[in-house]
Coordinates of C-alpha atoms and ligand atoms in Angstrom, one line a residue:
M11 CA 97.7 182.9 -5.5
N12 CA 100.8 183.1 -7.9
V13 CA 102.5 186.3 -9.0
L14 CA 103.7 186.2 -12.9
K15 CA 106.3 188.1 -14.4
F16 CA 106.9 188.2 -18.0
G17 CA 110.3 189.9 -19.4
G18 CA 110.7 192.0 -22.4
T19 CA 111.8 188.4 -24.2
S20 CA 108.3 187.0 -23.5
V21 CA 106.4 190.0 -24.7
G22 CA 108.5 191.3 -27.6
T23 CA 106.4 189.7 -30.7
V24 CA 103.2 188.5 -31.6
E25 CA 104.2 184.8 -31.4
S26 CA 105.4 185.3 -28.0
L27 CA 102.5 187.1 -26.7
K28 CA 100.5 184.2 -27.8
N29 CA 102.3 181.9 -25.5
V30 CA 101.9 184.5 -22.6
K31 CA 98.1 184.4 -23.5
S32 CA 97.7 180.5 -23.4
I33 CA 100.1 180.4 -20.1
V34 CA 98.0 182.9 -18.3
E35 CA 94.5 181.7 -19.3
A36 CA 95.3 178.1 -18.1
L37 CA 95.9 179.4 -14.7
P38 CA 93.4 180.3 -11.7
T39 CA 91.9 183.7 -12.0
D40 CA 93.5 185.4 -9.0
T41 CA 96.9 185.6 -10.8
V42 CA 99.0 188.7 -10.9
V43 CA 100.9 189.1 -14.2
V44 CA 103.5 191.9 -14.1
V45 CA 104.8 192.6 -17.7
S46 CA 107.9 194.4 -19.0
A47 CA 108.2 196.9 -22.1
L48 CA 107.9 194.8 -25.5
G49 CA 111.5 193.1 -25.9
G50 CA 114.3 195.7 -26.8
L51 CA 112.1 198.7 -26.5
T52 CA 113.6 200.2 -23.2
D53 CA 116.8 200.6 -25.2
K54 CA 115.2 202.0 -28.1
L55 CA 113.4 204.5 -26.1
I56 CA 116.6 205.7 -24.5
A57 CA 118.7 205.7 -27.8
T58 CA 115.9 207.7 -29.5
A59 CA 116.1 210.2 -26.7
R60 CA 119.7 210.6 -27.1
M61 CA 119.7 210.9 -30.8
A62 CA 116.7 213.6 -30.3
A63 CA 119.2 215.5 -28.2
E64 CA 121.7 215.5 -30.8
G65 CA 119.6 216.5 -33.5
G66 CA 119.0 213.4 -35.1
D67 CA 116.1 212.0 -37.0
W68 CA 114.0 211.0 -33.9
K69 CA 110.8 210.9 -36.0
S70 CA 111.2 207.8 -37.9
E71 CA 112.3 205.9 -34.7
A72 CA 109.0 207.0 -33.1
D73 CA 107.4 205.9 -36.0
A74 CA 108.6 202.4 -35.8
I75 CA 107.7 202.4 -32.2
A76 CA 104.2 203.3 -32.8
D77 CA 103.8 200.8 -35.6
R78 CA 105.3 198.0 -33.6
H79 CA 102.6 198.4 -30.7
Y80 CA 99.7 198.9 -33.2
N81 CA 100.8 196.1 -35.1
I82 CA 100.4 193.7 -31.9
I83 CA 97.2 195.5 -31.0
N84 CA 95.7 194.9 -34.4
E85 CA 96.8 191.2 -34.3
L86 CA 95.8 190.1 -30.8
V87 CA 93.9 192.5 -28.5
R88 CA 90.3 191.3 -28.4
E89 CA 87.8 193.1 -30.6
E90 CA 85.9 194.4 -27.7
R91 CA 88.8 196.0 -26.1
R92 CA 90.7 197.1 -29.2
N93 CA 89.4 200.6 -29.1
D94 CA 90.2 201.3 -25.6
V95 CA 93.7 200.0 -26.1
S96 CA 94.4 201.8 -28.9
S97 CA 93.3 205.1 -27.6
I98 CA 95.6 204.6 -24.5
V99 CA 98.5 203.7 -26.7
S100 CA 97.8 206.4 -28.9
S101 CA 97.6 209.0 -26.3
L102 CA 101.1 207.6 -24.8
I103 CA 102.7 207.9 -28.2
D104 CA 101.9 211.4 -28.5
E105 CA 103.1 212.1 -25.3
L106 CA 106.4 210.3 -26.5
R107 CA 106.5 212.3 -29.6
R108 CA 106.1 215.7 -27.8
T109 CA 108.7 214.6 -25.1
Y110 CA 111.2 214.0 -28.1
E111 CA 110.1 217.1 -29.9
G112 CA 110.9 219.2 -26.5
I113 CA 114.4 217.3 -26.3
S114 CA 115.6 217.9 -30.0
L115 CA 114.4 221.8 -29.4
I116 CA 116.6 222.1 -26.0
G117 CA 119.2 220.0 -27.3
H118 CA 119.7 218.4 -24.1
L119 CA 118.1 215.4 -22.2
P120 CA 117.4 215.8 -18.5
E121 CA 117.2 212.9 -16.1
K122 CA 113.7 213.3 -15.2
T123 CA 112.6 213.5 -19.1
L124 CA 114.5 210.2 -19.6
N125 CA 112.7 208.7 -16.8
V126 CA 109.5 209.8 -18.4
I127 CA 110.5 208.5 -21.7
V128 CA 111.5 205.1 -20.4
S129 CA 108.3 204.6 -18.3
L130 CA 106.3 204.8 -21.8
G131 CA 107.4 201.1 -22.3
E132 CA 105.6 199.6 -19.6
R133 CA 102.8 201.9 -19.6
M134 CA 102.1 200.7 -23.1
S135 CA 102.8 197.1 -22.9
A136 CA 100.6 196.7 -19.7
P137 CA 97.4 197.8 -21.4
I138 CA 98.2 195.9 -24.7
V139 CA 98.6 192.5 -22.5
A140 CA 95.6 193.3 -20.5
G141 CA 93.6 193.4 -23.5
I142 CA 95.0 190.3 -25.1
I143 CA 94.2 188.0 -22.3
H144 CA 90.4 187.0 -21.7
N145 CA 89.3 189.0 -18.6
G146 CA 92.6 190.8 -18.2
H147 CA 92.0 193.4 -15.5
L148 CA 94.5 196.5 -15.7
H149 CA 96.3 198.2 -12.8
N150 CA 98.6 201.2 -12.9
S151 CA 101.8 200.5 -11.1
L152 CA 102.6 204.1 -10.6
D153 CA 99.6 204.1 -8.2
F154 CA 101.4 201.6 -5.5
I155 CA 105.2 201.2 -6.5
K156 CA 106.5 204.1 -4.8
T157 CA 110.3 205.3 -4.5
E158 CA 112.4 207.6 -2.4
K159 CA 115.6 209.2 -2.9
W160 CA 118.7 207.6 -1.9
F161 CA 122.1 209.3 -2.7
D162 CA 121.6 209.6 -6.3
K163 CA 119.2 206.7 -6.6
N164 CA 115.7 205.9 -6.4
I165 CA 115.1 203.1 -4.1
A166 CA 111.4 201.5 -3.2
D167 CA 109.8 202.6 -0.3
A168 CA 109.0 199.1 0.9
V169 CA 106.6 199.8 3.7
L170 CA 104.5 202.5 1.8
T171 CA 104.7 200.2 -1.4
R172 CA 103.4 197.2 0.6
D173 CA 100.4 198.9 2.0
L174 CA 99.6 200.4 -1.5
I175 CA 99.6 196.9 -3.3
I176 CA 97.7 195.3 -0.3
K177 CA 95.0 198.3 -1.0
E178 CA 95.3 198.0 -4.7
F179 CA 94.6 194.3 -4.7
S180 CA 92.0 193.6 -2.2
N181 CA 88.3 193.4 -3.1
I182 CA 89.1 192.9 -6.6
E183 CA 87.1 191.1 -9.4
K184 CA 88.2 187.9 -10.6
G185 CA 90.4 187.6 -13.8
P186 CA 94.0 187.9 -14.2
H187 CA 95.0 191.2 -12.9
I188 CA 97.8 192.8 -15.2
T189 CA 100.4 195.5 -14.3
G190 CA 103.6 197.0 -15.7
G191 CA 106.8 196.4 -14.1
F192 CA 110.0 198.6 -13.4
I193 CA 108.1 202.0 -13.4
S194 CA 107.5 203.6 -10.1
Q195 CA 106.6 207.2 -8.6
D196 CA 108.5 209.4 -6.2
R197 CA 106.8 209.2 -3.1
D198 CA 107.4 212.9 -2.3
S199 CA 107.4 214.9 -5.6
G200 CA 105.0 212.4 -7.6
E201 CA 107.9 212.4 -10.5
I202 CA 107.9 209.2 -12.4
T203 CA 111.0 207.0 -11.5
N204 CA 112.0 203.5 -12.1
L205 CA 113.3 200.7 -10.0
G206 CA 116.4 200.4 -12.4
R207 CA 117.4 198.3 -15.7
G208 CA 115.8 194.8 -15.2
G209 CA 113.6 196.0 -12.6
S210 CA 110.2 194.4 -13.4
D211 CA 111.4 191.2 -11.6
Y212 CA 111.6 193.6 -8.5
T213 CA 108.1 194.9 -9.1
A214 CA 106.9 191.2 -9.3
A215 CA 108.6 190.4 -5.9
L216 CA 107.2 193.5 -4.0
I217 CA 103.7 192.6 -5.3
A218 CA 104.3 188.9 -4.4
A219 CA 105.6 189.8 -0.8
A220 CA 102.9 192.1 -0.1
L221 CA 100.1 189.8 -1.2
D222 CA 101.8 186.6 0.5
A223 CA 101.9 184.8 -2.9
D224 CA 102.5 181.0 -3.0
M225 CA 104.9 181.4 -5.7
L226 CA 106.6 184.0 -8.0
D227 CA 106.8 182.8 -11.4
I228 CA 109.6 184.5 -13.9
W229 CA 108.9 183.7 -17.2
T230 CA 111.8 184.1 -19.7
D231 CA 113.5 182.8 -22.6
V232 CA 115.7 180.1 -21.0
D233 CA 114.9 176.9 -19.5
G234 CA 115.8 178.0 -16.0
F235 CA 118.6 179.2 -14.2
M236 CA 121.8 177.8 -15.8
T237 CA 125.5 177.0 -14.4
A238 CA 126.7 180.1 -16.6
D239 CA 125.6 182.6 -18.8
P240 CA 124.3 180.6 -21.7
R241 CA 125.6 183.1 -24.5
I242 CA 129.2 182.4 -23.1
I243 CA 129.0 178.8 -22.2
K244 CA 127.1 176.9 -24.8
D245 CA 126.8 173.7 -22.7
A246 CA 125.7 175.4 -19.4
R247 CA 123.1 173.2 -17.8
V248 CA 120.0 174.2 -16.0
L249 CA 119.9 173.7 -12.4
P250 CA 116.7 172.1 -11.0
T251 CA 116.8 173.7 -7.8
M252 CA 119.1 176.4 -5.5
S253 CA 118.8 178.5 -2.5
F254 CA 117.8 181.7 -2.2
I255 CA 121.3 182.6 -0.9
E256 CA 122.8 181.3 -3.9
S257 CA 120.7 182.8 -6.6
M258 CA 121.0 186.2 -4.6
E259 CA 124.6 185.8 -4.8
L260 CA 124.9 184.5 -8.5
C261 CA 122.7 187.7 -9.6
T262 CA 124.7 190.0 -7.5
F263 CA 127.9 188.8 -9.3
G264 CA 126.1 189.3 -12.7
A265 CA 123.6 186.5 -13.7
K266 CA 121.5 188.4 -15.6
V267 CA 118.2 186.1 -15.1
I268 CA 116.9 188.0 -12.2
Y269 CA 117.5 191.6 -11.1
P270 CA 119.4 191.2 -7.6
P271 CA 116.9 193.3 -5.3
T272 CA 114.1 190.9 -6.5
I273 CA 115.3 187.9 -4.1
Y274 CA 115.2 189.8 -0.9
P275 CA 111.5 190.5 -0.4
V276 CA 110.4 186.8 -1.5
F277 CA 113.3 185.5 0.6
H278 CA 112.1 187.2 3.7
K279 CA 108.5 185.8 3.4
N280 CA 109.7 182.4 2.0
I281 CA 107.9 182.5 -1.1
P282 CA 109.5 180.2 -3.7
I283 CA 110.7 181.9 -7.2
R284 CA 110.4 179.3 -10.3
I285 CA 112.4 180.5 -13.5
L286 CA 110.3 179.1 -16.5
N287 CA 110.7 179.3 -20.2
T288 CA 107.7 181.2 -22.0
F289 CA 109.0 179.3 -25.4
N290 CA 108.9 175.9 -23.6
P291 CA 106.1 176.3 -20.8
T292 CA 106.2 172.5 -20.1
A293 CA 109.9 172.2 -19.1
P294 CA 110.3 172.0 -15.0
G295 CA 112.4 175.3 -14.8
T296 CA 114.5 176.2 -11.4
L297 CA 112.8 176.3 -8.3
I298 CA 114.4 178.8 -5.8
S299 CA 113.7 178.1 -2.2
D300 CA 115.0 178.1 1.2
S301 CA 116.9 174.7 0.5
S302 CA 119.9 173.9 -1.3
D303 CA 120.9 170.6 -2.9
S304 CA 124.5 171.3 -1.7
K305 CA 125.6 167.7 -1.5
E306 CA 125.0 166.8 -4.8
F307 CA 125.7 170.0 -6.5
P308 CA 127.9 171.9 -4.3
V309 CA 128.7 174.4 -7.0
K310 CA 126.0 176.1 -8.8
G311 CA 127.6 178.4 -11.2
V312 CA 130.1 180.7 -12.3
T313 CA 129.4 184.3 -13.3
A314 CA 131.2 187.5 -13.8
V315 CA 130.8 191.5 -13.2
K316 CA 132.5 193.6 -15.8
N317 CA 133.3 197.3 -14.6
T318 CA 135.0 196.2 -11.6
C319 CA 137.4 198.8 -10.1
L320 CA 140.2 197.5 -7.6
V321 CA 140.7 200.1 -5.0
K322 CA 144.2 199.7 -3.4
M323 CA 145.3 201.3 -0.2
R324 CA 149.3 201.0 0.5
G325 CA 151.0 202.0 3.6
N326 CA 152.3 200.9 7.1
L327 CA 149.2 201.3 9.0
T328 CA 148.9 200.5 12.5
E329 CA 145.6 199.3 12.5
N330 CA 145.1 195.8 11.5
V331 CA 143.4 194.8 8.0
A332 CA 140.0 193.8 9.3
Q333 CA 139.7 197.6 11.1
I334 CA 141.0 199.0 8.1
N335 CA 138.5 197.2 5.8
T336 CA 135.6 198.1 8.1
R337 CA 136.6 201.6 8.2
A338 CA 136.5 201.9 4.3
Y339 CA 133.6 199.5 4.3
N340 CA 131.7 201.7 6.6
A341 CA 132.3 205.0 4.7
L342 CA 131.6 203.7 1.5
A343 CA 128.2 202.2 2.6
R344 CA 127.1 205.3 4.5
N345 CA 127.6 207.0 1.3
G346 CA 125.8 204.6 -1.0
V347 CA 128.9 202.8 -2.4
S348 CA 129.0 199.0 -2.1
V349 CA 131.8 196.9 -1.9
F350 CA 131.5 193.4 -3.4
L351 CA 134.7 191.8 -2.9
L352 CA 137.4 192.4 -0.1
A353 CA 140.7 191.2 -1.1
Q354 CA 143.1 189.0 0.8
P355 CA 146.2 191.5 1.8
N356 CA 149.6 191.0 -0.1
E357 CA 152.8 191.1 1.4
N358 CA 153.4 194.7 0.2
H359 CA 151.0 195.8 3.1
E360 CA 148.4 196.5 0.4
F361 CA 144.5 196.2 1.1
S362 CA 142.1 196.0 -1.8
F363 CA 138.6 195.7 -2.5
A364 CA 136.2 195.9 -5.5
I365 CA 133.5 198.4 -6.2
S366 CA 131.7 199.0 -9.4
S367 CA 133.7 201.4 -11.9
I368 CA 130.5 203.7 -11.8
D369 CA 131.2 204.4 -8.3
R370 CA 134.8 205.4 -8.6
Q371 CA 134.7 208.9 -8.5
N372 CA 132.4 208.9 -5.3
A373 CA 134.6 206.3 -3.6
S374 CA 137.8 208.5 -4.1
R375 CA 136.4 211.6 -2.7
I376 CA 135.0 209.4 0.3
L377 CA 138.0 207.3 1.0
N378 CA 140.4 210.2 0.8
E379 CA 138.0 212.0 3.5
E380 CA 137.9 209.1 5.7
F381 CA 141.6 208.4 5.5
A382 CA 143.1 212.1 5.5
P383 CA 144.7 211.9 8.7
E384 CA 146.7 208.9 7.7
L385 CA 147.5 210.3 4.1
I386 CA 148.8 213.3 5.7
D387 CA 151.0 211.8 8.3
G388 CA 152.3 209.5 5.7
A389 CA 150.9 206.0 7.2
L390 CA 149.1 205.9 4.0
D391 CA 151.3 206.2 0.9
A392 CA 148.4 206.3 -1.6
I393 CA 145.0 205.2 -2.4
T394 CA 144.9 203.9 -5.9
F395 CA 142.1 202.8 -8.5
E396 CA 142.5 200.3 -11.3
E397 CA 139.9 199.8 -14.0
N398 CA 138.9 197.8 -16.8
L399 CA 138.6 194.2 -14.6
S400 CA 136.3 191.7 -14.2
T401 CA 135.3 189.9 -10.9
I402 CA 134.6 186.4 -11.5
A403 CA 132.4 184.4 -8.7
V404 CA 132.0 180.9 -8.0
V405 CA 128.8 180.2 -6.0
G406 CA 127.4 177.5 -4.2
E407 CA 126.3 176.6 -0.6
G408 CA 128.5 173.3 -0.8
L409 CA 131.9 175.3 -1.4
K410 CA 132.6 174.8 2.4
Y411 CA 132.8 170.9 1.6
L412 CA 135.4 171.6 -1.2
K413 CA 139.1 171.7 0.1
G414 CA 141.5 173.7 -1.3
L415 CA 139.2 175.7 -3.4
N416 CA 141.0 179.0 -3.9
G417 CA 144.1 176.9 -4.9
R418 CA 142.7 175.2 -7.4
L419 CA 140.9 178.2 -9.0
L420 CA 143.9 180.1 -9.1
N421 CA 146.0 177.2 -10.6
T422 CA 143.3 176.8 -13.3
L423 CA 143.6 180.4 -14.4
L424 CA 147.4 180.4 -14.3
R425 CA 147.2 177.5 -16.6
C426 CA 145.1 179.4 -19.2
G427 CA 147.7 182.2 -18.7
I428 CA 145.2 184.7 -16.9
K429 CA 146.7 186.9 -14.1
T430 CA 144.5 186.9 -10.9
L431 CA 144.8 190.5 -9.5
A432 CA 142.8 189.8 -6.4
C433 CA 140.9 187.2 -4.6
S434 CA 138.4 187.2 -2.1
E435 CA 139.2 186.6 1.6
G436 CA 137.3 183.6 2.0
N437 CA 134.8 185.1 4.3
S438 CA 131.9 183.9 2.5
D439 CA 130.6 180.1 2.9
T440 CA 128.8 180.6 -0.4
T441 CA 131.0 182.5 -3.1
A442 CA 134.7 182.5 -4.0
S443 CA 135.5 185.6 -6.2
F444 CA 138.3 187.0 -7.6
V445 CA 139.5 189.9 -10.1
V446 CA 141.0 189.6 -13.7
E447 CA 141.5 191.8 -16.4
E448 CA 138.4 192.5 -18.4
K449 CA 139.6 191.1 -21.8
D450 CA 140.1 188.0 -19.8
T451 CA 136.6 187.5 -18.6
V452 CA 135.0 185.0 -21.3
E453 CA 138.2 182.7 -20.9
A454 CA 138.3 182.8 -17.0
I455 CA 134.4 181.7 -17.0
K456 CA 135.0 178.8 -19.5
A457 CA 138.0 177.5 -17.3
I458 CA 136.4 177.8 -14.2
H459 CA 133.1 176.3 -15.6
G460 CA 134.9 173.4 -17.1
L461 CA 136.4 172.7 -13.7
F462 CA 133.0 171.8 -12.2
F463 CA 130.4 170.9 -15.1
Ligands
ADP1261 P1 113.8 189.1 -19.4 O1 113.7 189.9 -20.7 O2 113.0 187.9 -19.5 O3 113.8 189.7 -18.3 P2 116.7 189.1 -19.4 O4 117.5 189.1 -20.7 O5 116.8 189.8 -18.2 O6 115.2 188.3 -19.6 O7 117.3 187.7 -19.0 C1 117.1 186.3 -19.5 C2 118.7 186.2 -19.9 O8 119.6 185.9 -18.9 C3 118.9 184.9 -20.8 O9 118.3 185.1 -22.1 C4 120.2 184.5 -20.7 O10 120.7 185.0 -21.7 C5 120.6 185.6 -19.6 N1 121.6 184.8 -18.7 C6 122.7 185.2 -18.1 N2 123.3 184.5 -17.2 C7 122.3 183.4 -16.9 C8 122.3 182.2 -16.1 N3 123.1 181.8 -15.1 N4 121.0 181.3 -16.3 C9 120.2 181.8 -17.3 N5 120.2 182.6 -18.1 C10 121.3 183.7 -17.8
LIG1262 N1 112.0 197.4 -19.6 C1 112.7 197.6 -18.5 C2 114.2 197.2 -19.0 O1 114.5 196.8 -20.2 C3 112.6 196.7 -17.2 C4 112.6 195.2 -17.1 O2 112.7 194.8 -18.5 O3 112.7 194.5 -16.3 O4 115.1 197.4 -18.2
MG1263 MG1 115.4 190.5 -17.1

């Protein structure tokens, strides 16, 4: 069986939902279909919540949200299901209004309340899609996608979730089975949580892995995984194939087409992923599997992560670079901060590495604690943090066949007048990455993409 995931781009309008219906109804009846909230709705739910907290006119926004859903129900939900679906959605809309009302009264938006608000997107879209598709059965993902706390994040409890998915989907009737992506429930407190923005892909992967699916199909609004973000590079090409590792690296370094944690559960079970276009369903898409066509396509893509923060440590340390890096890396990892680029040390005894700007405050506290002895005895001059940067990554399992790659990349940037602030140590066979100023992101991607495609 296959697990299919339709993103907000695919479930945004009456027209796109007609495509979803015909794609799903043409498939065998044992498919599981994971859907996101209607396109753009999650952003709207959040913006309206903030507006309510600041005393703005949330009521007309809530009316527009309600109308958008009722319009789709009236246009597309099968007649025999329309009343049921309408009553589910209207009680969720009531919950939304009550919650906005509460926020506007207290003038404050607690995190837990925001989690409830964003969950309403998928809690409304799933029954609607189940009511549109012939013989669609609705499943409540809050019953089986469970999270646990990990520092300040909610992460999936993989074992509990797997067991609950198996239970939920065993001995079920024929018919496509529809559930909402992204939303989850804390396994201890029962509070509503979520898997992070873009997390419906991850819900689908957890289901595919638990059920040993044959394939995970991610239906979106582009013809496949492309050599760069098509919004930046107009002539970016669709890649016919890529490996799990390549897709994991590209997504970690900013390719929005798949939410990064998605790939691991299916990679682990060797379940291929296809990226397919809801608006062009006969296009072959991209097949992501355990093999990479690295001779013909040594480079698969160029990506960027904005909000990069470069951490620099300068001093006359007796330990070698590898030991310092390991100490810094471990101290950060133990505290939930990930490092995505270790830079080559420069001639001024400066070690640097890149983290996300979101983690800057935490990282500062952790590193100042870890290196307190060296800071006190003067072996380390300072730990500094530089922001408003981007990490650019070039990814492909064939990078190892390209001689002098780093030099070529740096020269290309130099010719465009772009300053490279750090460059990866060359410890990955699959990814070469470097840090530039955020204002140079688009130019850097264009220049590097032009070098290979
Ligand atoms: P969905 O709502 O289906 O989850 P997303 O907006 O999350 O859709 O992801 C699809 C979008 O990702 C595409 O519309 C495209 O603009 C963007 N994108 C960024 N990088 C790439 C890439 N390398 N290949 C394909 N699409 C990309
Ligand atoms: N609706 C959620 C979001 O917009 C999850 C998803 O679309 O994958 O982030
Ligand atoms: Mg997405």
